[in-house]
Short mmCIF file of C-alpha atoms in Angstrom, two decimals:
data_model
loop_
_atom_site.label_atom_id
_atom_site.label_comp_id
_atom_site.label_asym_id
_atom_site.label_seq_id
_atom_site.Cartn_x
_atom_site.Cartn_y
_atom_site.Cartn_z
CA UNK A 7 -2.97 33.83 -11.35
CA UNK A 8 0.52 33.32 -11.43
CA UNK A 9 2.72 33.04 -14.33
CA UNK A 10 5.20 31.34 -16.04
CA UNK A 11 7.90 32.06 -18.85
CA UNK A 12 8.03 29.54 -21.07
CA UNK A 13 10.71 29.77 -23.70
CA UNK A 14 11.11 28.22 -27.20
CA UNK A 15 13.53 24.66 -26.97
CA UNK A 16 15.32 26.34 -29.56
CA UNK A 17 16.31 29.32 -27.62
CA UNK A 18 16.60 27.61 -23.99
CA UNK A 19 19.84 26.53 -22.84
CA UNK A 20 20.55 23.05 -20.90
CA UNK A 21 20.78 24.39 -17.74
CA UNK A 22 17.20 26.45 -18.36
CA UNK A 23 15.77 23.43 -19.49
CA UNK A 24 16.78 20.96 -16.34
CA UNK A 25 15.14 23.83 -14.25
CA UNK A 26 11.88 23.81 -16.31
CA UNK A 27 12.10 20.09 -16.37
CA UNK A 28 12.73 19.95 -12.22
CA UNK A 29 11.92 22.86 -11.03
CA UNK A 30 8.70 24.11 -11.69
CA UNK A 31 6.83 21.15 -10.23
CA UNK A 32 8.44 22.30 -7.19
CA UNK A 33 7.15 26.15 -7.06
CA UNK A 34 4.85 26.73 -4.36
CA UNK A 35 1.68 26.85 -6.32
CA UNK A 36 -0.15 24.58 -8.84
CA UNK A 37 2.45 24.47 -11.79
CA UNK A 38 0.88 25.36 -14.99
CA UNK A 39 2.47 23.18 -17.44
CA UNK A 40 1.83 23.32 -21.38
CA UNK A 41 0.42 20.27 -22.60
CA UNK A 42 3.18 19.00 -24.95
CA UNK A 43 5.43 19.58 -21.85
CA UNK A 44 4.53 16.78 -19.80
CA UNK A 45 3.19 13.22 -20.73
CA UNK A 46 -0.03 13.59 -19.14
CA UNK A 47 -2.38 11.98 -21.67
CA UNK A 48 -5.50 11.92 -19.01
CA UNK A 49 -7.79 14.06 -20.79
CA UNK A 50 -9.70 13.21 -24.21
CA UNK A 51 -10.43 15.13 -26.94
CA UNK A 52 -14.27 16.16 -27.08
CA UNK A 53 -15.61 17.39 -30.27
CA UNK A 54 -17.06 20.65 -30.03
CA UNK A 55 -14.76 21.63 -27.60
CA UNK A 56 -10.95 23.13 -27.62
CA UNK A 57 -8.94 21.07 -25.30
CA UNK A 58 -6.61 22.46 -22.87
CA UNK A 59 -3.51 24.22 -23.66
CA UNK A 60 -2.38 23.89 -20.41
CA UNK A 61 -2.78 21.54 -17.63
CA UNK A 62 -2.45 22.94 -13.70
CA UNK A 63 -0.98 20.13 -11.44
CA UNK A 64 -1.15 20.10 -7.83
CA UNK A 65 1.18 17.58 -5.50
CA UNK A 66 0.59 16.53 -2.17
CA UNK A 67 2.84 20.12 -1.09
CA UNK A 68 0.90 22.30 -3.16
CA UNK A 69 -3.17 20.87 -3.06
CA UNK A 70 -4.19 23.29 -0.37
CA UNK A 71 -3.94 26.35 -2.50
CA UNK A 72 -6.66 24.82 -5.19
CA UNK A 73 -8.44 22.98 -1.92
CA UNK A 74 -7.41 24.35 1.22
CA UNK A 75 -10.13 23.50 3.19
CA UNK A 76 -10.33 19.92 1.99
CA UNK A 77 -6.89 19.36 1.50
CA UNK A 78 -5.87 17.55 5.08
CA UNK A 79 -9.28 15.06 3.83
CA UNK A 80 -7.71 14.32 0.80
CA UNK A 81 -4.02 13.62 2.04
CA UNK A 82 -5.75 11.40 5.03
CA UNK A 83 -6.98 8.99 1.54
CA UNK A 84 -3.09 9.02 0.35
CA UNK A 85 -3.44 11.62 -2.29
CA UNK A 86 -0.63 11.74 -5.26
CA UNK A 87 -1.31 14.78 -8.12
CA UNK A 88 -4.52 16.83 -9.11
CA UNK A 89 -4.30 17.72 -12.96
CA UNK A 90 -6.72 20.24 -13.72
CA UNK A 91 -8.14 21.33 -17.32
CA UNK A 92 -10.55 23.55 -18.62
CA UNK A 93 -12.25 22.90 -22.03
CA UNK A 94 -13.91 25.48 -23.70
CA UNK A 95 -16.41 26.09 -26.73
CA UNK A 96 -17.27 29.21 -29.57
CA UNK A 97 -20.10 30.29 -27.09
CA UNK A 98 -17.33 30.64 -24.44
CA UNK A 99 -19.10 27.62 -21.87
CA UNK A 100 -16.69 26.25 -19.85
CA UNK A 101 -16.33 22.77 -18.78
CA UNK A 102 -13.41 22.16 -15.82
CA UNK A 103 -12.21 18.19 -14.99
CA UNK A 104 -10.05 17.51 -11.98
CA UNK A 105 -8.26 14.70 -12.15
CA UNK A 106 -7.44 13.43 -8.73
CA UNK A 107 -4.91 10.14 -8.25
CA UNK A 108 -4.33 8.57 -5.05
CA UNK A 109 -2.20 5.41 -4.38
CA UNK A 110 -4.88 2.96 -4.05
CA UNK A 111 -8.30 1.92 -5.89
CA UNK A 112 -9.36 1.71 -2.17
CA UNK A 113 -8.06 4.92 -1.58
CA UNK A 114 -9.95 7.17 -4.11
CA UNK A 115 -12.95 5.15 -3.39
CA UNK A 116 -12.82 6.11 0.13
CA UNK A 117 -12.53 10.02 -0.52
CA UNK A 118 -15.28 9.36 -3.02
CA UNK A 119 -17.36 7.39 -0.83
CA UNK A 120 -17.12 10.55 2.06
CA UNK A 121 -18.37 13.24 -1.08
CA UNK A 122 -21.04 10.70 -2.62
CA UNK A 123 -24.66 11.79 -1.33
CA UNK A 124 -26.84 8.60 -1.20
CA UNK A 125 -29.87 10.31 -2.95
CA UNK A 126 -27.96 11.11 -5.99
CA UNK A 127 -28.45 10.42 -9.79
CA UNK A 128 -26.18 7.33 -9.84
CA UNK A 129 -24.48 6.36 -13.23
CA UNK A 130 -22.74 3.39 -14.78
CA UNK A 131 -20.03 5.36 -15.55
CA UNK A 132 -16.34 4.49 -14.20
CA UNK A 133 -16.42 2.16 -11.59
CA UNK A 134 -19.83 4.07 -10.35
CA UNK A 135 -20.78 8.05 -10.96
CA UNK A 136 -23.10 10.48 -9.81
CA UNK A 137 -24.25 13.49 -11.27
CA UNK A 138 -25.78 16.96 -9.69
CA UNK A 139 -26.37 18.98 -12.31
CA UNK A 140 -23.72 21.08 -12.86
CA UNK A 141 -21.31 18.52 -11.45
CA UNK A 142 -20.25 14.91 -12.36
CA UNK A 143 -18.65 13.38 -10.39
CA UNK A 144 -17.32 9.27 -10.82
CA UNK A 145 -13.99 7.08 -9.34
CA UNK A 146 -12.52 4.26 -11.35
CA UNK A 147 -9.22 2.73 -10.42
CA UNK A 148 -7.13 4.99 -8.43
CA UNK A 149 -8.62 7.77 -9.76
CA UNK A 150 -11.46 10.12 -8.78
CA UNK A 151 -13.00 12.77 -11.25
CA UNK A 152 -14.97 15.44 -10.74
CA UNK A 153 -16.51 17.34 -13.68
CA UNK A 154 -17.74 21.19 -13.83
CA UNK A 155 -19.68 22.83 -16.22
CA UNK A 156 -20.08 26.86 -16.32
CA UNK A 157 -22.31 28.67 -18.81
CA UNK A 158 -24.19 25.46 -20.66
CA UNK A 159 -27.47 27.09 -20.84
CA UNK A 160 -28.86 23.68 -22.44
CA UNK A 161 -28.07 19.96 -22.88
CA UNK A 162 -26.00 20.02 -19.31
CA UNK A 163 -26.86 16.82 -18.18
CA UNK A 164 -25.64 15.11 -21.65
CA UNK A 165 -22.27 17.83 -21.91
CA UNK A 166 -21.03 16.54 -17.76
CA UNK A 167 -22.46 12.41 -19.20
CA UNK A 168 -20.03 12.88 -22.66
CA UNK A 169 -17.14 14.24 -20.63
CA UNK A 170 -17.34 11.63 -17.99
CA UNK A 171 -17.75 8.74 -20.23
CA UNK A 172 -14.53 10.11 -22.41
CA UNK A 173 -12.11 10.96 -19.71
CA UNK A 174 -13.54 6.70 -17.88
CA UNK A 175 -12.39 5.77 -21.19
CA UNK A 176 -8.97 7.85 -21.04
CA UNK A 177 -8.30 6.25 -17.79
CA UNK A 178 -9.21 2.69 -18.74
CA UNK A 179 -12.67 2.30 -19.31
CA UNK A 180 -15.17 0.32 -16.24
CA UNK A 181 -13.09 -0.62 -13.46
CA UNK A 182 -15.06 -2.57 -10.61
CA UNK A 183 -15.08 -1.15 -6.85
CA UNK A 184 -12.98 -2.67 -4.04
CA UNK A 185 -13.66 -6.34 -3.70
CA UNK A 186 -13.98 -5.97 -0.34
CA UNK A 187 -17.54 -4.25 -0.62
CA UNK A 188 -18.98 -7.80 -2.20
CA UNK A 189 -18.78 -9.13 2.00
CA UNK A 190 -21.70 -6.25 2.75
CA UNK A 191 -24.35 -8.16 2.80
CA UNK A 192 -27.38 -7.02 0.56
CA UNK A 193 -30.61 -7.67 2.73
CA UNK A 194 -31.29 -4.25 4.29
CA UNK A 195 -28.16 -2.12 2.97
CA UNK A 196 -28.86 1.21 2.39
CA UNK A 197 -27.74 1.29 -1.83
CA UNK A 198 -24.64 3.66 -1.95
CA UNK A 199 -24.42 3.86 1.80
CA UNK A 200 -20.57 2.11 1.72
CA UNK A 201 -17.82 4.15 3.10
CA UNK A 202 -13.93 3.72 3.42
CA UNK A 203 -12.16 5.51 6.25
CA UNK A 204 -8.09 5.53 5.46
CA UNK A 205 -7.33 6.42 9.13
CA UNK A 206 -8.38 6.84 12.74
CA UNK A 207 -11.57 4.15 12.19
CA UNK A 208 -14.44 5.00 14.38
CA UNK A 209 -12.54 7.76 15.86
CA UNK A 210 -9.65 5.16 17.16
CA UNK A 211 -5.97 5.56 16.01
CA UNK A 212 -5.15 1.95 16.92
CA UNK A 213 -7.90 1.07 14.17
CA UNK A 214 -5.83 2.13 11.15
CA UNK A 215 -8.61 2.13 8.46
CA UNK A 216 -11.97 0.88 7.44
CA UNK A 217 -15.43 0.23 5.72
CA UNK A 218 -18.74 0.43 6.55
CA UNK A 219 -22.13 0.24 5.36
CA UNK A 220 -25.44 1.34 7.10
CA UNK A 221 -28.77 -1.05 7.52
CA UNK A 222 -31.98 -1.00 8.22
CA UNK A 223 -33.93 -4.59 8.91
CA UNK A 224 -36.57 -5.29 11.69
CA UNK A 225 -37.75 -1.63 11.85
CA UNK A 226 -33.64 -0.57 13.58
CA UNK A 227 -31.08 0.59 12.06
CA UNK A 228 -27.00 0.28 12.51
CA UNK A 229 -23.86 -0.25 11.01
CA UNK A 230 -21.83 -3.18 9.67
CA UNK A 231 -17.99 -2.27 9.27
CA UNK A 232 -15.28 -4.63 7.64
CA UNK A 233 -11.88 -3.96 8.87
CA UNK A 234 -8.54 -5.36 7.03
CA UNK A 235 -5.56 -6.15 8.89
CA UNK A 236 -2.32 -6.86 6.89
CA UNK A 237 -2.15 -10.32 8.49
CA UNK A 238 -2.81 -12.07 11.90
CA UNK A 239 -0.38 -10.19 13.86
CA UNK A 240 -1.78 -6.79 12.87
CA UNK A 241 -5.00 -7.74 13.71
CA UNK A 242 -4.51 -9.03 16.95
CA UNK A 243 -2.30 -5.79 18.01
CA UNK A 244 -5.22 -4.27 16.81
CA UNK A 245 -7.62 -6.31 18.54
CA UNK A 246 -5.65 -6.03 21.59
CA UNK A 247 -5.74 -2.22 22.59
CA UNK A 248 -9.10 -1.83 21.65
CA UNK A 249 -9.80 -4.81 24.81
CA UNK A 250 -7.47 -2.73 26.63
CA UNK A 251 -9.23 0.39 25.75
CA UNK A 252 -12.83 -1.08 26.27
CA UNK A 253 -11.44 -2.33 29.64
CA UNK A 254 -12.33 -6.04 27.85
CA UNK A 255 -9.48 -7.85 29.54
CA UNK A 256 -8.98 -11.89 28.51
CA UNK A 257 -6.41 -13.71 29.16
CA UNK A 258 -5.68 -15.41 25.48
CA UNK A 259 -6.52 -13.00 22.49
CA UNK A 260 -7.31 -15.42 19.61
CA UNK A 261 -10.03 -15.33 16.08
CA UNK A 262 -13.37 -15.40 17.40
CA UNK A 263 -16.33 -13.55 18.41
CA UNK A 264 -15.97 -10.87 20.53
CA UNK A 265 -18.48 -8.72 22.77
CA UNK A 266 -17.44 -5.33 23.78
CA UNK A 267 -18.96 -2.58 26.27
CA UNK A 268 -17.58 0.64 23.79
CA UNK A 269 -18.03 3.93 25.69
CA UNK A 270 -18.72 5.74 22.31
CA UNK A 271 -20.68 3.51 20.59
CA UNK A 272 -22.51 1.40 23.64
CA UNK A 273 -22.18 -2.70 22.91
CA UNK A 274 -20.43 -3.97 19.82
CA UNK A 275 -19.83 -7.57 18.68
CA UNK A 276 -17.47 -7.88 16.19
CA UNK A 277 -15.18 -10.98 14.94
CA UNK A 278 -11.96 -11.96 14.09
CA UNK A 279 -10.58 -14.69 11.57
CA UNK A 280 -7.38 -14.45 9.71
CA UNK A 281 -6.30 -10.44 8.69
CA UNK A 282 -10.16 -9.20 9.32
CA UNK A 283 -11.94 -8.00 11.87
CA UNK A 284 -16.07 -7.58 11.24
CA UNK A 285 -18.32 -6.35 13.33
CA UNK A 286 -21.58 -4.59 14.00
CA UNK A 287 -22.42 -0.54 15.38
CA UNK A 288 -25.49 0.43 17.21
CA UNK A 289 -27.51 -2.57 17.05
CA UNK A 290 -28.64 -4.43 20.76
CA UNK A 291 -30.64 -7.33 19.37
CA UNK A 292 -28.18 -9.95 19.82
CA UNK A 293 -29.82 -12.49 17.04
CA UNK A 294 -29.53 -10.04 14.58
CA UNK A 295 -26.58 -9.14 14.77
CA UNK A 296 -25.43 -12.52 14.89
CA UNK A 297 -26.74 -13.15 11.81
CA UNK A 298 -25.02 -10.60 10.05
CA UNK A 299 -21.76 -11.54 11.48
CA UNK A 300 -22.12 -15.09 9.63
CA UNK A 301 -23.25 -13.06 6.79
CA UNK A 302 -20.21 -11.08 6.41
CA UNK A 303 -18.36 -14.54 7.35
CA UNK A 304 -19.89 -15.99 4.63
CA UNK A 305 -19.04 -13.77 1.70
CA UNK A 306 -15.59 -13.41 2.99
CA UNK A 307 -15.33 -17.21 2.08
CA UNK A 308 -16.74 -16.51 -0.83
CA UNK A 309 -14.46 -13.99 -1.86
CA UNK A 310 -11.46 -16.38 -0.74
CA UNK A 311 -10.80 -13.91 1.70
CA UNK A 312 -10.61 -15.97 4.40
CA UNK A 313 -11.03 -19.97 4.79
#
């Protein structure tokens, strides 16, 4: 581990102190920064255990050397800082919490949604939380939070659910998902099966970013996906090169249903009305998924999402 001088105020000059202050976030590994030197404030104090003397913080330059295979995933879902702590106890267990912020609610429930196994032990903690014994793991607001203990011989399960609930409560308490997952329709959604993708939807660069959800009704299975535009004219653009793409030429582009011949996917319907585009994956009976299209139509209205 590398490491840092860190001199008394009383014996630092101005100059060393502007390039403590400036500097050090810049170095080319996580900075280790004592924890009366920066107004952090994200992690709780747990009785029973010491809290942190020092807090590691990663940027957007340096995440690869805590992450480096993951790291290219979590700058795809607009990552911002990692602040990571480890709290410790007189036996000498260990309990690590990463902090991760990205720019968006959406955004750290999408990089959430891609580590969240359906099957898991799901929690009302945060805006939702899961935990695997010896991880806990939970999203709320722009924030995801993933939990480690090392060494708890007993009582895991309630050490990872009295960290998680204290550091939710550090970073506001219950914050709701993105509103945007209320249009999934509930009849035959796989619980927990919602995903966000923050670029390159279904493989597509002209599809910026998007969510799904995966179904099972009338013994088949697919995928409904809700795509937001930032208004009409993004949409259409959108809606455009994916005709030209699908070799779906017509003559006026305008909201609607749409059929398309994808070679990747085989036949997708999908429509458009004001900045979304909704649509359906894998499915060929053509009632069905026409139902599910006025589904998703229908709590988009609700939502005052569209008219």
């Amino acid at each position: 581990m590398k490491r840092l001088l860190i001199f008394e105020k009383s014996q630092c000059s101005l100059l060393t102190m502007l390039l403590l202050t400036y500097l050090i976030p810049c170095l080319g590994f996580g900075s280790l920064i004592p924890e009366n030197g920066v107004p952090s404030g994200l992690f709780p104090e747990i009785k029973g255990w010491r809290k942190p003397e020092n807090i590691r913080v990663y940027t957007p330059e340096t995440l690869y050397e805590y992450i480096n295979g993951a790291a290219e995933l979590y700058l795809s879902y607009e990552f911002q800082e990692l602040q990571v702590a480890e709290y410790l106890n007189e036996d000498s267990a260990s309990v690590v919490v990463e902090i991760y912020r990205h720019k968006t609610p959406t955004h750290a429930f999408g990089i959430y949604s891609q580590e969240r196994p359906i099957g898991a032990d799901f929690l009302n903690i945060g805006a939702q939380g899961y935990m695997v014994a010896p991880i806990f793991n939970f999203v709320t607001a722009n924030y995801y939070v993933k939990i480690y203990c090392y060494d708890v011989d007993t009582n895991r399960q309630e050490v990872l659910q009295t960290f998680a609930k204290k550091v939710a409560e550090n970073l506001g308490g219950k914050r709701p998902l993105p509103r945007i997952l209320a249009c999934f329709p509930s009849k035959g959604k796989k619980q927990n099966s919602e995903k966000f993708v923050a670029k390159n939807f279904l493989g597509y660069g002209f599809l910026h970013s998007g969510f799904t959800a995966e179904y099972s009704d009338s013994n088949m299975t697919f995928t409904l996906f809700i795509i937001e535009g930032t208004d009409l004219k993004d949409c259409k653009e959108m809606l455009s090169q994916y005709m030209e793409f699908t070799k779906s030429f017509r003559k006026e582009i305008k909201e609607g249903h749409y059929t398309l011949l994808d070679p990747n996917y085989g036949e997708i319907a999908l429509f458009w009305k004001g900045r979304y585009i909704w649509g359906v994956l894998r499915l060929t009976d053509t009632d069905l998924r026409t139902k599910y299209l006025e589904l998703i139509k229908r709590h988009l209205q609700e939502q005052r999402l569209i008219k």
